[in-house]
Short mmCIF file of C-alpha atoms in Angstrom, two decimals:
data_model
loop_
_atom_site.label_atom_id
_atom_site.label_comp_id
_atom_site.label_asym_id
_atom_site.label_seq_id
_atom_site.Cartn_x
_atom_site.Cartn_y
_atom_site.Cartn_z
CA MET Y 1 273.56 -139.08 -83.20
CA THR Y 2 275.44 -137.08 -85.79
CA ARG Y 3 276.74 -133.72 -84.70
CA ALA Y 4 277.93 -131.32 -87.36
CA VAL Y 5 279.48 -127.89 -87.35
CA ALA Y 6 279.04 -127.94 -91.13
CA PRO Y 7 275.26 -128.24 -91.63
CA TRP Y 8 275.62 -129.41 -95.24
CA LEU Y 9 277.27 -132.60 -93.92
CA ASP Y 10 274.63 -133.45 -91.34
CA ALA Y 11 272.21 -135.38 -93.57
CA PRO Y 12 274.81 -137.14 -95.77
CA LEU Y 13 276.85 -138.32 -92.79
CA THR Y 14 273.74 -139.41 -90.89
CA ASP Y 15 272.58 -141.42 -93.89
CA PHE Y 16 276.00 -142.97 -94.35
CA VAL Y 17 276.25 -144.01 -90.70
CA ARG Y 18 272.76 -145.47 -90.53
CA GLN Y 19 272.79 -147.28 -93.85
CA ALA Y 20 276.33 -148.58 -93.72
CA ARG Y 21 275.83 -149.49 -90.03
CA VAL Y 22 279.16 -148.09 -88.93
CA GLY Y 23 279.69 -147.42 -85.24
CA MET Y 24 281.66 -144.21 -85.46
CA ALA Y 25 282.44 -141.77 -88.23
CA VAL Y 26 284.11 -138.41 -88.51
CA ALA Y 27 284.23 -136.01 -91.44
CA LEU Y 28 287.04 -133.52 -91.64
CA GLU Y 29 288.96 -131.22 -93.88
CA PRO Y 30 292.36 -132.39 -95.15
CA SER Y 31 293.89 -129.87 -92.72
CA GLY Y 32 292.51 -131.94 -89.85
CA ARG Y 33 289.68 -129.57 -88.99
CA VAL Y 34 286.64 -131.52 -87.86
CA LEU Y 35 283.37 -130.94 -89.69
CA ALA Y 36 280.99 -133.56 -88.29
CA GLN Y 37 281.11 -136.66 -86.17
CA HIS Y 38 278.95 -139.55 -85.11
CA GLY Y 39 279.55 -141.90 -82.21
CA PHE Y 40 282.52 -140.25 -80.56
CA THR Y 41 281.86 -139.16 -77.02
CA ARG Y 42 284.96 -137.24 -76.14
CA ALA Y 43 286.30 -134.11 -77.75
CA LEU Y 44 289.89 -135.19 -77.24
CA ASP Y 45 289.27 -138.44 -79.12
CA VAL Y 46 287.93 -136.58 -82.14
CA MET Y 47 290.78 -134.09 -82.13
CA ALA Y 48 293.38 -136.84 -81.95
CA VAL Y 49 291.63 -138.93 -84.59
CA CYS Y 50 291.35 -135.98 -86.97
CA SER Y 51 295.04 -135.18 -86.59
CA LEU Y 52 295.95 -138.79 -87.34
CA VAL Y 53 293.56 -139.04 -90.27
CA ALA Y 54 294.88 -135.84 -91.82
CA ALA Y 55 298.44 -137.09 -91.43
CA ILE Y 56 297.61 -140.51 -92.90
CA HIS Y 57 295.82 -138.94 -95.82
CA ALA Y 58 298.64 -136.51 -96.51
CA SER Y 59 301.22 -139.31 -96.35
CA ALA Y 60 299.22 -141.68 -98.54
CA SER Y 61 298.53 -138.95 -101.07
CA GLU Y 62 302.16 -138.01 -101.29
CA LEU Y 63 303.26 -141.64 -101.45
CA GLY Y 64 300.77 -142.23 -104.26
CA ARG Y 65 302.14 -139.27 -106.18
CA GLN Y 66 305.71 -140.47 -105.71
CA VAL Y 67 305.11 -144.02 -106.88
CA GLY Y 68 302.37 -143.64 -109.42
CA GLY Y 69 301.79 -140.00 -110.08
CA ARG Y 70 298.37 -140.08 -108.46
CA PRO Y 71 297.21 -140.04 -104.83
CA PHE Y 72 295.93 -143.30 -103.41
CA GLY Y 73 292.21 -143.83 -102.98
CA PRO Y 74 290.35 -145.30 -100.00
CA LEU Y 75 292.26 -147.01 -97.25
CA HIS Y 76 291.07 -149.93 -95.13
CA HIS Y 77 292.57 -151.49 -92.04
CA GLY Y 78 291.07 -154.69 -90.70
CA ALA Y 79 291.58 -156.14 -87.27
CA SER Y 80 289.92 -158.94 -85.34
CA GLY Y 81 287.29 -156.72 -83.74
CA GLN Y 82 287.11 -153.36 -85.45
CA GLN Y 83 288.00 -152.06 -88.87
CA VAL Y 84 288.57 -148.57 -90.21
CA PHE Y 85 287.78 -147.15 -93.62
CA LEU Y 86 289.27 -143.83 -94.66
CA ALA Y 87 288.44 -142.14 -97.93
CA PRO Y 88 288.34 -138.68 -99.51
CA ALA Y 89 285.28 -137.26 -101.24
CA ALA Y 90 285.19 -134.23 -103.49
CA ALA Y 91 282.91 -131.53 -102.12
CA GLY Y 92 282.54 -128.71 -104.60
CA SER Y 93 286.06 -127.44 -105.15
CA GLY Y 94 287.29 -128.87 -101.85
CA THR Y 95 287.78 -132.25 -100.25
CA VAL Y 96 286.19 -133.97 -97.26
CA LEU Y 97 287.87 -136.90 -95.58
CA VAL Y 98 285.73 -139.50 -93.84
CA LEU Y 99 286.94 -142.03 -91.33
CA ALA Y 100 284.47 -144.79 -90.44
CA VAL Y 101 284.96 -147.35 -87.68
CA PHE Y 102 282.93 -150.53 -87.97
CA ASP Y 103 282.78 -154.10 -86.78
CA ASP Y 104 281.39 -157.35 -88.15
CA ARG Y 105 277.79 -156.10 -88.11
CA THR Y 106 278.59 -154.66 -91.53
CA SER Y 107 281.29 -155.24 -94.12
CA LEU Y 108 283.81 -153.33 -96.16
CA GLY Y 109 281.76 -153.91 -99.31
CA VAL Y 110 278.65 -152.36 -97.75
CA VAL Y 111 280.63 -149.46 -96.26
CA ARG Y 112 282.19 -148.73 -99.66
CA HIS Y 113 278.80 -148.83 -101.32
CA PHE Y 114 277.28 -146.27 -98.97
CA PHE Y 115 280.41 -144.14 -98.97
CA ALA Y 116 279.94 -143.82 -102.74
CA ALA Y 117 276.41 -142.53 -102.05
CA PHE Y 118 277.83 -140.10 -99.46
CA ALA Y 119 280.40 -138.89 -102.00
CA ARG Y 120 277.67 -138.31 -104.60
CA ALA Y 121 275.64 -136.33 -102.08
CA VAL Y 122 278.45 -133.98 -101.07
CA ALA Y 123 279.88 -133.60 -104.59
CA THR Y 124 277.05 -131.31 -105.58
CA VAL Y 125 277.13 -129.01 -102.56
CA PRO Y 126 277.81 -125.47 -103.83
CA ASP Y 127 280.93 -123.80 -102.47
CA GLU Y 128 278.88 -120.94 -101.01
CA ASP Y 129 276.91 -123.44 -98.90
CA ARG Y 130 280.08 -125.10 -97.70
CA ALA Y 131 281.60 -121.78 -96.79
CA THR Y 132 278.90 -120.92 -94.30
CA GLY Y 133 279.05 -121.90 -90.65
CA PRO Y 134 281.51 -121.42 -87.86
CA LEU Y 135 284.45 -123.04 -89.64
CA THR Y 136 285.09 -120.08 -91.89
CA GLY Y 137 286.60 -117.99 -89.12
CA ASP Y 138 289.76 -118.33 -87.15
CA PHE Y 139 290.39 -121.96 -86.26
CA GLU Y 140 291.57 -121.39 -82.69
CA ARG Y 141 288.67 -119.08 -81.93
CA ASP Y 142 286.16 -121.49 -83.38
CA LEU Y 143 287.58 -124.69 -81.98
CA GLY Y 144 285.88 -124.49 -78.61
CA ARG Y 145 282.58 -123.55 -80.19
CA ASN Y 146 282.84 -126.34 -82.74
CA LEU Y 147 283.64 -128.96 -80.15
CA ALA Y 148 280.72 -127.76 -78.07
CA VAL Y 149 278.43 -128.25 -81.06
CA LEU Y 150 279.89 -131.66 -81.81
CA PHE Y 151 279.26 -132.88 -78.30
CA GLY Y 152 275.90 -131.33 -77.72
CA ARG Y 153 277.03 -128.70 -75.26
CA ALA Y 154 276.35 -125.67 -77.45
CA MET E 1 270.47 -143.41 -49.75
CA ALA E 2 273.66 -144.36 -47.95
CA PRO E 3 274.80 -146.97 -50.44
CA ASP E 4 274.19 -144.52 -53.27
CA ARG E 5 276.32 -141.94 -51.55
CA ASP E 6 279.11 -144.47 -51.07
CA ARG E 7 279.05 -145.45 -54.69
CA ALA E 8 278.87 -141.92 -55.93
CA SER E 9 281.81 -140.92 -53.82
CA GLY E 10 283.82 -143.75 -55.31
CA ARG E 11 284.02 -145.82 -52.12
CA GLY E 12 281.59 -148.44 -53.38
CA VAL E 13 283.21 -149.15 -56.73
CA PRO E 14 286.47 -150.84 -57.56
CA ALA E 15 289.29 -148.67 -58.86
CA ASP E 16 289.09 -150.04 -62.37
CA PRO E 17 289.23 -147.31 -65.00
CA GLY E 18 288.87 -149.74 -67.90
CA GLY E 19 286.07 -151.76 -66.32
CA LEU E 20 282.35 -151.41 -65.95
CA ALA E 21 282.25 -149.81 -62.50
CA PHE E 22 280.99 -146.62 -64.12
CA LEU E 23 277.59 -148.22 -64.74
CA PRO E 24 276.44 -148.43 -61.09
CA MET E 25 278.15 -145.12 -60.43
CA VAL E 26 276.08 -143.37 -63.11
CA ASP E 27 272.97 -144.87 -61.61
CA SER E 28 273.89 -143.72 -58.13
CA LEU E 29 274.69 -140.18 -59.25
CA ARG E 30 271.39 -140.02 -61.07
CA ARG E 31 269.50 -141.07 -57.97
CA LEU E 32 271.29 -138.40 -56.00
CA GLY E 33 270.28 -135.84 -58.61
CA ARG E 34 273.89 -135.11 -59.53
CA LEU E 35 273.08 -135.25 -63.22
CA GLU E 36 276.04 -133.33 -64.63
CA GLU E 37 278.43 -135.63 -62.79
CA ALA E 38 276.41 -138.64 -63.94
CA ARG E 39 276.63 -137.36 -67.49
CA ARG E 40 280.41 -136.96 -67.29
CA VAL E 41 280.89 -140.44 -65.85
CA ALA E 42 278.53 -141.95 -68.43
CA LEU E 43 280.29 -140.19 -71.31
CA ASP E 44 283.65 -141.29 -70.03
CA GLY E 45 282.46 -144.89 -69.80
CA LEU E 46 280.87 -144.70 -73.20
CA GLY E 47 284.12 -143.45 -74.64
CA ARG E 48 285.85 -146.55 -73.32
CA HIS E 49 283.05 -148.95 -74.26
CA PRO E 50 281.41 -147.53 -77.42
CA TYR E 51 279.97 -150.92 -78.42
CA LEU E 52 278.49 -151.78 -75.03
CA ALA E 53 274.70 -151.52 -74.97
CA ASP E 54 274.73 -150.97 -71.18
CA ALA E 55 276.96 -147.93 -71.62
CA HIS E 56 274.54 -146.34 -74.11
CA ASP E 57 271.68 -147.21 -71.78
CA ALA E 58 273.42 -145.51 -68.84
CA PHE E 59 274.01 -142.37 -70.88
CA ALA E 60 270.43 -142.43 -72.18
CA ARG E 61 269.05 -142.53 -68.63
CA VAL E 62 270.99 -139.43 -67.72
CA LEU E 63 269.81 -137.67 -70.87
CA ALA E 64 266.21 -138.63 -70.11
CA ASP E 65 266.62 -137.25 -66.59
CA GLN E 66 267.94 -134.04 -68.08
CA GLY E 67 264.94 -133.82 -70.39
CA ASP E 68 266.91 -134.43 -73.61
CA GLU E 69 264.48 -137.03 -74.91
CA ARG E 70 265.61 -136.86 -78.50
CA GLN E 71 269.18 -137.82 -77.71
CA ALA E 72 268.06 -140.33 -75.09
CA ARG E 73 266.00 -142.05 -77.75
CA ASP E 74 269.00 -142.08 -80.10
CA GLU E 75 271.15 -143.70 -77.42
CA TRP E 76 268.56 -146.37 -76.57
CA GLU E 77 267.98 -147.10 -80.24
CA PHE E 78 271.71 -147.42 -80.75
CA ALA E 79 271.90 -149.80 -77.79
CA LEU E 80 269.21 -151.93 -79.40
CA ARG E 81 271.14 -152.02 -82.64
CA LEU E 82 274.07 -153.36 -80.66
CA ASP E 83 271.89 -155.81 -78.77
CA PRO E 84 268.31 -156.24 -80.04
CA THR E 85 267.38 -158.08 -76.84
CA HIS E 86 268.61 -155.32 -74.50
CA ASP E 87 265.61 -155.10 -72.18
CA ALA E 88 266.72 -151.95 -70.34
CA SER E 89 266.71 -150.05 -73.63
CA LEU E 90 263.30 -151.43 -74.52
CA LYS E 91 262.08 -150.17 -71.16
CA GLY E 92 263.72 -146.80 -71.74
CA LEU E 93 262.08 -146.36 -75.12
CA GLY E 94 258.80 -147.55 -73.65
CA PHE E 95 259.14 -144.92 -70.95
CA LEU E 96 259.72 -142.20 -73.53
CA ALA E 97 256.75 -143.39 -75.56
CA TYR E 98 254.59 -143.31 -72.45
CA ARG E 99 255.81 -139.83 -71.59
CA ARG E 100 254.73 -138.55 -74.99
CA ARG E 101 251.42 -140.43 -74.51
CA ASP E 102 252.02 -142.87 -77.37
CA LEU E 103 250.45 -145.62 -75.31
CA ALA E 104 250.32 -148.21 -78.08
CA ALA E 105 254.06 -147.90 -78.77
CA ALA E 106 254.81 -147.92 -75.04
CA GLU E 107 252.79 -151.08 -74.60
CA GLN E 108 254.60 -152.88 -77.43
CA LEU E 109 258.03 -151.90 -76.15
CA LEU E 110 257.29 -152.86 -72.56
CA ALA E 111 255.76 -156.15 -73.70
CA ARG E 112 258.98 -156.93 -75.56
CA ALA E 113 261.00 -156.01 -72.49
CA LEU E 114 258.86 -158.25 -70.30
CA LEU E 115 259.41 -161.08 -72.72
CA ARG E 116 263.13 -160.72 -72.03
CA SER E 117 262.73 -160.20 -68.28
CA PRO E 118 259.62 -162.11 -67.21
CA GLN E 119 260.76 -161.94 -63.58
CA ASP E 120 260.67 -158.13 -63.52
CA ASP E 121 257.65 -157.53 -61.28
CA GLY E 122 257.84 -153.74 -61.57
CA LEU E 123 257.74 -153.98 -65.31
CA ALA E 124 254.82 -156.43 -65.23
CA THR E 125 252.89 -154.05 -62.99
CA ALA E 126 253.62 -151.07 -65.23
CA LEU E 127 252.49 -153.05 -68.24
CA ARG E 128 249.25 -154.09 -66.55
CA ARG E 129 248.45 -150.47 -65.72
CA LEU E 130 249.34 -149.36 -69.21
CA ARG E 131 247.10 -152.01 -70.72
CA ALA E 132 244.26 -150.97 -68.47
CA GLU E 133 244.73 -147.43 -69.75
CA LEU E 134 244.82 -148.69 -73.33
CA ARG E 135 241.66 -150.74 -72.94
CA GLY E 136 240.00 -147.70 -71.43
CA ALA E 137 240.99 -145.81 -74.57
CA GLY E 138 239.67 -148.62 -76.78
CA HIS E 139 243.06 -149.79 -78.18
CA PRO E 140 243.99 -153.44 -78.83
CA VAL E 141 246.89 -154.82 -76.78
CA THR E 142 249.79 -157.10 -77.69
CA PRO E 143 249.25 -160.79 -76.87
CA ASP E 144 251.31 -161.52 -73.73
CA ARG E 145 253.48 -164.58 -74.10
CA ALA E 146 255.80 -163.80 -71.27
CA SER E 147 253.42 -164.78 -68.54
CA SER E 148 251.35 -167.48 -70.21
CA GLY E 149 253.98 -169.22 -72.33
CA ALA E 150 251.60 -169.18 -75.29
CA ALA E 151 250.03 -166.55 -77.50
CA ALA E 152 246.95 -165.26 -75.71
CA SER E 153 243.89 -164.07 -77.54
CA PRO E 154 243.49 -160.41 -78.33
CA ALA E 155 240.95 -158.99 -75.93
CA SER E 156 238.26 -158.54 -78.55
CA GLY E 157 239.40 -161.07 -81.18
CA PRO E 158 237.17 -163.70 -82.81
CA GLY E 159 236.87 -167.16 -81.34
CA HIS E 160 239.25 -168.94 -83.68
CA ALA E 161 242.01 -166.50 -82.80
CA SER E 162 242.24 -167.77 -79.25
CA GLY E 163 245.64 -168.55 -77.72
CA GLU E 164 245.32 -172.22 -78.54
CA GLY E 165 244.03 -171.36 -82.01
CA ALA E 166 247.05 -169.15 -82.62
CA ARG E 167 249.39 -171.90 -81.47
CA THR E 168 247.86 -174.46 -83.80
CA LEU E 169 247.32 -172.17 -86.78
CA PHE E 170 249.66 -174.16 -89.02
CA ALA E 171 249.24 -177.62 -87.48
CA ALA E 172 247.04 -179.07 -90.20
CA LEU E 173 249.36 -177.76 -92.88
CA LEU E 174 252.54 -179.25 -91.53
CA GLY E 175 251.56 -182.88 -91.22
CA ASP E 176 253.45 -185.36 -89.13
CA GLY E 177 257.00 -184.68 -90.28
CA ASP E 178 259.68 -182.83 -88.36
CA ARG E 179 258.35 -179.42 -89.42
CA THR E 180 257.27 -176.28 -87.72
CA ALA E 181 255.87 -172.89 -88.69
CA LEU E 182 255.67 -169.54 -86.97
CA LEU E 183 254.09 -166.20 -87.73
CA LEU E 184 256.29 -163.37 -86.49
CA ASP E 185 255.59 -159.66 -86.27
CA ARG E 186 258.01 -157.11 -87.67
CA ASP E 187 259.94 -157.12 -84.38
CA GLY E 188 260.39 -160.88 -84.35
CA LEU E 189 257.71 -161.52 -81.74
CA VAL E 190 255.64 -164.65 -82.23
CA LEU E 191 252.05 -164.01 -83.30
CA ALA E 192 251.05 -167.59 -84.03
CA GLY E 193 252.44 -171.08 -84.31
CA ALA E 194 254.46 -173.11 -81.86
CA TYR E 195 257.98 -174.45 -81.80
CA VAL E 196 259.01 -177.11 -79.33
CA ASP E 197 262.54 -178.49 -79.56
CA GLY E 198 263.64 -182.10 -79.11
CA GLY E 199 263.94 -181.58 -75.36
CA GLY E 200 260.33 -180.41 -75.06
CA ASN E 201 261.27 -176.75 -74.61
CA GLU E 202 259.25 -173.98 -76.23
CA VAL E 203 261.81 -172.18 -78.41
CA ALA E 204 259.50 -170.16 -80.67
CA ASP E 205 260.47 -166.80 -79.17
CA GLU E 206 264.16 -167.48 -79.46
CA VAL E 207 264.11 -168.85 -82.99
CA GLY E 208 261.70 -166.14 -84.13
CA ALA E 209 263.86 -163.36 -82.70
CA HIS E 210 266.94 -164.69 -84.50
CA LEU E 211 265.32 -165.27 -87.88
CA ALA E 212 262.97 -162.30 -88.22
CA GLY E 213 265.89 -159.91 -88.84
CA LEU E 214 266.56 -161.72 -92.09
CA ALA E 215 263.46 -160.13 -93.58
CA ASP E 216 264.95 -156.65 -93.18
CA GLU E 217 268.27 -157.79 -94.57
CA ALA E 218 266.56 -159.39 -97.59
CA ALA E 219 264.52 -156.24 -98.23
CA ARG E 220 267.62 -154.08 -97.95
CA ALA E 221 269.55 -156.23 -100.43
CA LEU E 222 266.70 -156.14 -102.92
CA GLU E 223 266.26 -152.40 -102.59
CA HIS E 224 269.89 -151.73 -103.45
CA LEU E 225 269.96 -154.33 -106.20
CA GLY E 226 266.77 -152.96 -107.75
CA LEU E 227 264.98 -156.31 -107.60
CA GLY E 228 261.66 -155.18 -106.16
CA ARG E 229 259.83 -156.80 -103.25
CA TRP E 230 260.88 -160.07 -101.66
CA GLU E 231 258.53 -163.04 -101.93
CA SER E 232 260.42 -165.79 -100.16
CA LEU E 233 263.79 -166.66 -98.71
CA LEU E 234 264.78 -170.30 -98.73
CA VAL E 235 267.80 -171.30 -96.67
CA GLU E 236 269.52 -174.67 -96.64
CA ALA E 237 271.45 -175.08 -93.41
CA GLN E 238 273.33 -177.95 -91.83
CA HIS E 239 270.43 -179.23 -89.74
CA ALA E 240 267.34 -177.69 -91.32
CA THR E 241 265.81 -176.10 -94.35
CA VAL E 242 264.16 -172.82 -93.46
CA ALA E 243 261.84 -170.69 -95.55
CA LEU E 244 260.57 -167.19 -94.82
CA SER E 245 257.88 -165.23 -96.59
CA PRO E 246 256.39 -161.77 -95.96
CA ALA E 247 252.82 -161.61 -94.68
CA THR E 248 250.40 -158.74 -94.04
CA ASP E 249 251.55 -155.64 -92.09
CA GLY E 250 255.25 -156.46 -92.07
CA ALA E 251 254.73 -159.86 -90.44
CA VAL E 252 256.86 -162.80 -91.55
CA VAL E 253 255.96 -166.46 -91.89
CA MET E 254 258.67 -168.99 -91.15
CA VAL E 255 258.68 -172.70 -91.91
CA ALA E 256 261.51 -174.93 -90.73
CA ALA E 257 261.85 -178.56 -91.70
CA ALA E 258 264.36 -181.32 -91.13
CA ARG E 259 267.25 -181.22 -93.57
CA ASP E 260 266.04 -184.32 -95.42
CA THR E 261 262.73 -182.64 -96.33
CA GLN E 262 262.49 -181.86 -100.02
CA VAL E 263 263.40 -178.23 -100.67
CA GLY E 264 260.46 -177.77 -103.04
CA LEU E 265 258.08 -178.98 -100.35
CA VAL E 266 259.41 -176.45 -97.86
CA ARG E 267 258.94 -173.67 -100.39
CA ARG E 268 255.41 -174.82 -101.08
CA LEU E 269 254.64 -175.03 -97.36
CA VAL E 270 255.76 -171.49 -96.71
CA GLY E 271 253.50 -170.25 -99.50
CA GLN E 272 250.53 -172.07 -97.98
CA ALA E 273 251.44 -170.89 -94.49
CA ARG E 274 251.58 -167.34 -95.77
CA GLN E 275 248.05 -167.60 -97.19
CA ARG E 276 246.80 -168.98 -93.91
CA ALA E 277 248.61 -166.29 -91.94
CA ASP E 278 247.20 -163.49 -94.09
CA ALA E 279 243.69 -164.82 -93.59
CA TRP E 280 244.22 -165.14 -89.84
CA LEU E 281 245.71 -161.66 -89.55
CA GLY E 282 242.75 -160.30 -91.48
CA ALA E 283 240.39 -162.00 -89.05
CA VAL E 284 242.07 -160.70 -85.90
CA ALA E 285 242.58 -157.16 -87.26
CA MET Q 1 292.84 -169.50 -108.40
CA THR Q 2 291.40 -166.59 -110.37
CA ALA Q 3 291.38 -168.59 -113.61
CA LEU Q 4 289.54 -171.44 -111.90
CA LEU Q 5 287.06 -169.03 -110.35
CA GLN Q 6 286.50 -167.31 -113.65
CA GLU Q 7 285.88 -170.65 -115.30
CA THR Q 8 283.46 -171.66 -112.55
CA LEU Q 9 281.59 -168.38 -112.88
CA GLY Q 10 281.51 -168.80 -116.64
CA VAL Q 11 279.76 -172.16 -116.23
CA LEU Q 12 277.19 -170.60 -113.88
CA ALA Q 13 276.65 -167.63 -116.19
CA ARG Q 14 275.78 -169.96 -119.05
CA VAL Q 15 272.79 -171.43 -117.17
CA PRO Q 16 269.64 -170.06 -118.86
CA GLY Q 17 268.23 -166.98 -117.13
CA VAL Q 18 271.41 -166.09 -115.22
CA ARG Q 19 272.33 -162.40 -115.43
CA ALA Q 20 275.43 -162.43 -113.26
CA ALA Q 21 277.72 -164.80 -111.38
CA VAL Q 22 280.05 -163.30 -108.83
CA ALA Q 23 282.61 -164.72 -106.41
CA ALA Q 24 282.89 -162.70 -103.22
CA THR Q 25 284.32 -162.86 -99.73
CA VAL Q 26 281.58 -163.40 -97.17
CA SER Q 27 283.26 -161.39 -94.42
CA ASP Q 28 284.22 -158.34 -96.52
CA GLY Q 29 281.54 -158.45 -99.19
CA LEU Q 30 284.07 -157.70 -101.89
CA ALA Q 31 283.88 -159.16 -105.39
CA ALA Q 32 286.86 -161.34 -106.28
CA ALA Q 33 285.74 -162.23 -109.80
CA ALA Q 34 282.60 -161.72 -111.84
CA VAL Q 35 280.86 -162.66 -115.06
CA ALA Q 36 277.97 -160.25 -115.39
CA SER Q 37 275.83 -158.59 -117.97
CA VAL Q 38 276.52 -154.90 -118.38
CA GLU Q 39 273.58 -153.61 -116.37
CA VAL Q 40 274.61 -155.51 -113.21
CA ASP Q 41 276.97 -153.83 -110.75
CA ALA Q 42 279.07 -156.74 -109.51
CA ASP Q 43 280.42 -154.78 -106.51
CA THR Q 44 276.95 -153.91 -105.25
CA LEU Q 45 275.77 -157.47 -105.85
CA ALA Q 46 278.74 -158.86 -103.93
CA ALA Q 47 278.28 -156.43 -101.03
CA PHE Q 48 274.59 -157.05 -100.40
CA ALA Q 49 274.51 -160.75 -101.23
CA ALA Q 50 277.41 -161.36 -98.85
CA ALA Q 51 275.75 -159.24 -96.16
CA LEU Q 52 272.55 -161.26 -96.46
CA PHE Q 53 274.46 -164.52 -96.36
CA GLN Q 54 276.51 -163.42 -93.36
CA ARG Q 55 273.39 -162.38 -91.46
CA THR Q 56 271.66 -165.63 -92.40
CA ARG Q 57 274.66 -167.65 -91.32
CA ARG Q 58 274.67 -165.99 -87.89
CA ALA Q 59 270.91 -166.37 -87.44
CA ASN Q 60 271.07 -170.05 -88.32
CA VAL Q 61 273.85 -170.72 -85.85
CA ALA Q 62 271.98 -168.79 -83.14
CA ALA Q 63 268.77 -170.68 -83.89
CA GLY Q 64 270.58 -174.01 -83.70
CA TYR Q 65 270.41 -174.87 -87.40
CA GLY Q 66 274.17 -175.04 -87.87
CA ASP Q 67 276.18 -173.71 -90.78
CA THR Q 68 274.42 -172.23 -93.81
CA HIS Q 69 275.05 -173.87 -97.15
CA GLN Q 70 272.87 -171.99 -99.59
CA LEU Q 71 270.08 -169.45 -99.83
CA VAL Q 72 267.63 -168.44 -102.52
CA LEU Q 73 265.87 -165.09 -102.34
CA ASP Q 74 262.88 -164.80 -104.65
CA ALA Q 75 261.77 -161.28 -105.48
CA THR Q 76 259.37 -159.64 -107.89
CA GLY Q 77 262.32 -158.51 -110.03
CA GLY Q 78 264.59 -161.53 -109.96
CA ARG Q 79 266.16 -164.37 -108.03
CA LEU Q 80 269.28 -164.22 -105.93
CA PHE Q 81 271.25 -167.36 -105.07
CA VAL Q 82 274.18 -167.48 -102.66
CA ALA Q 83 276.20 -170.53 -101.68
CA ALA Q 84 279.39 -170.48 -99.66
CA ARG Q 85 282.24 -172.56 -98.50
CA GLY Q 86 284.25 -170.92 -95.75
CA ASP Q 87 284.73 -167.27 -96.63
CA LEU Q 88 284.16 -167.70 -100.36
CA ALA Q 89 280.63 -167.08 -101.59
CA LEU Q 90 279.32 -167.68 -105.07
CA VAL Q 91 276.47 -165.38 -105.97
CA VAL Q 92 274.09 -165.82 -108.87
CA LEU Q 93 271.57 -163.22 -109.98
CA ALA Q 94 268.90 -164.61 -112.29
CA GLU Q 95 265.68 -163.64 -113.99
CA ARG Q 96 262.50 -164.17 -112.00
CA ASP Q 97 261.43 -167.07 -114.18
CA ALA Q 98 264.85 -168.78 -114.35
CA GLY Q 99 264.86 -172.44 -113.32
CA ALA Q 100 265.66 -172.46 -109.61
CA GLY Q 101 266.35 -176.19 -109.57
CA LEU Q 102 268.94 -176.02 -112.32
CA ILE Q 103 270.73 -173.03 -110.82
CA ARG Q 104 270.68 -174.57 -107.34
CA VAL Q 105 272.35 -177.74 -108.56
CA ALA Q 106 274.88 -175.82 -110.68
CA LEU Q 107 275.71 -173.64 -107.69
CA GLN Q 108 276.20 -176.61 -105.39
CA ARG Q 109 278.55 -178.17 -107.93
CA ALA Q 110 280.38 -174.89 -108.42
CA VAL Q 111 280.91 -174.24 -104.74
CA ARG Q 112 282.43 -177.70 -104.35
CA SER Q 113 284.87 -177.11 -107.20
CA ALA Q 114 285.75 -173.47 -106.48
#
C-alpha cells in the first residue's frame, strides 16, 4: 500500500502504482526528502534510495544544462530482471521526483503513459496544499515521524 | 510447541540471510504469539524478496493476526498480482471475507484456493461448512470442479444446467474438428465447456486461467485508446487460433481451434458460442 | 532501418480504413516509427498494443499454443491489429468497419518485410 507523509500525493501515487503495475515507487523532493512510498518495507532502503535519486537527478540536470542548456528529462535503466524509471514532475511551483521499480509485468511505455497522468494530477496541486503536513518543519525533527508514517508505525 | 520454539529461536532454520528461512520462522513466531518479532522477520524477508508472493503472504498473516485487516488484504492482493494462482493468498482473502461475514466472497475465494490445492482437507472442510452456511442463508454456491473434475450443477439450477450439460454446452456448435470452447468467469474459472488435450487430460482449468486475463488486458487497452467496449479478440498462434468474446456478467467465451482452421470460422464460432453462453447464463441465474 | 520501417508503415496506412500504423518494441512498448492521423497518440497506441501482445504471447505459451503471430481486437470504436516478429511489433488501428481480411494480409506481409 502507498504510505504518504504528503497527503496530496497519496491518491496520485496510488493510481500510478496500480495502473502502471510497478512494484515499488517513491516520491521525493529534489533535496532527497521522501514524500510518499509504495512497496518498500524498510526505512533504511527508502532513505538510501532517496539520497541516490536526488544525487542522480541533480547530476543529470546539471549535465543537461552543461551540454544542451536544459536539464535532461526522464531516465530509464533496464536490466534482465528489474528496471527503474526516474522522472521529475512539476507540482505547483515545486518539483517532485518519482522513482519507479518494475519488472516485465509492465513496460516502459506503459509506465511513461501513467507517469504522464501522475504529472498532470500533481501539476494542479496548489502550493498551500503542498505546504501542509509534517514536511514543512525541521527535517531532522520530522524524519522519525515521517518514516513512522511511511511504514505504518505512526 | 517444541518445534515452533526451536524454529523461533533460530535453531531450526539454516543460517541463510538471503534465503527463504524467514518464512517458517514467521509462521513459528506467529504461533507462539510473538507477533512483533514475526512482523520484524516478515518485513525483513519482504525487503529481500519484494517480488515473492510467499513473502507478502507471510507478512499478511502477521498483519491479520494483529488485526490490521486492511493492510493484510493489500498484501494478499499484491501476492495474487505476483502469482494469480497463489492459493495461500486466496485462503487469506477468503478468511478476511469470512471474518467480515461476506460469505459469498469467502466461498468464491476458498473455492478457487481448493481448485489449486485439491488435497487440502482442512480447506475442503472449511468450504463445506461455509457452503452449508450459505445454503442456510439462501445464497447460490460456486460449482465445485476441484473434487468432481467437472462443472457440477448449481444447487437450484434448471435441469439443462447440470454438470454434464455444462460440459457439453458447446458440443453441437463445434462439430467434429479439432476445436474446443469454454465459458470462463471473470476470475478465469471454468463455468461450462470441456477441454481435453491430446493425452486425454482435462486441461480446461489451466487453459482458462491463462487466457482469461487477456480480457482485462484488452479492456484496459481499449479504455486508454478510447475505442469503447471490446467485442472479440482473435489470436493466431503457432499451434492454434484462439478467439475470446465477452459474455454476460464479466464472463468470457473462448474458442480454440487447430491452426489450419479458417480464421473467419473461428471468429464466427466464438460469436455463436457467446450467444449460447449468454442464454445459458440467463437460465442458470 | 527507419526508412524501411517508415515505408512499410506507409503501405499499411494506405489500406482503406486505417487510422494509424505504428512500429513498436514488444518488450518496452515504445514507438519506433509511426504513420498516424493527427487524433491518434502513437505513443499510447504503442504502449497498450504492445502490452496486450506481450500478455497474449505469454498466455499462449503457458496454454501450450506456442508463439503468437498476430492478434485482432474488435471493439465498438475500432479495430486493433498487432503482429510481431521477435521484439518488433507492427500495430494498426483501423475504423470499426475497415476490412479485417485486407489489413490482416497486409500486416502479415509487412511483418515479414520489416
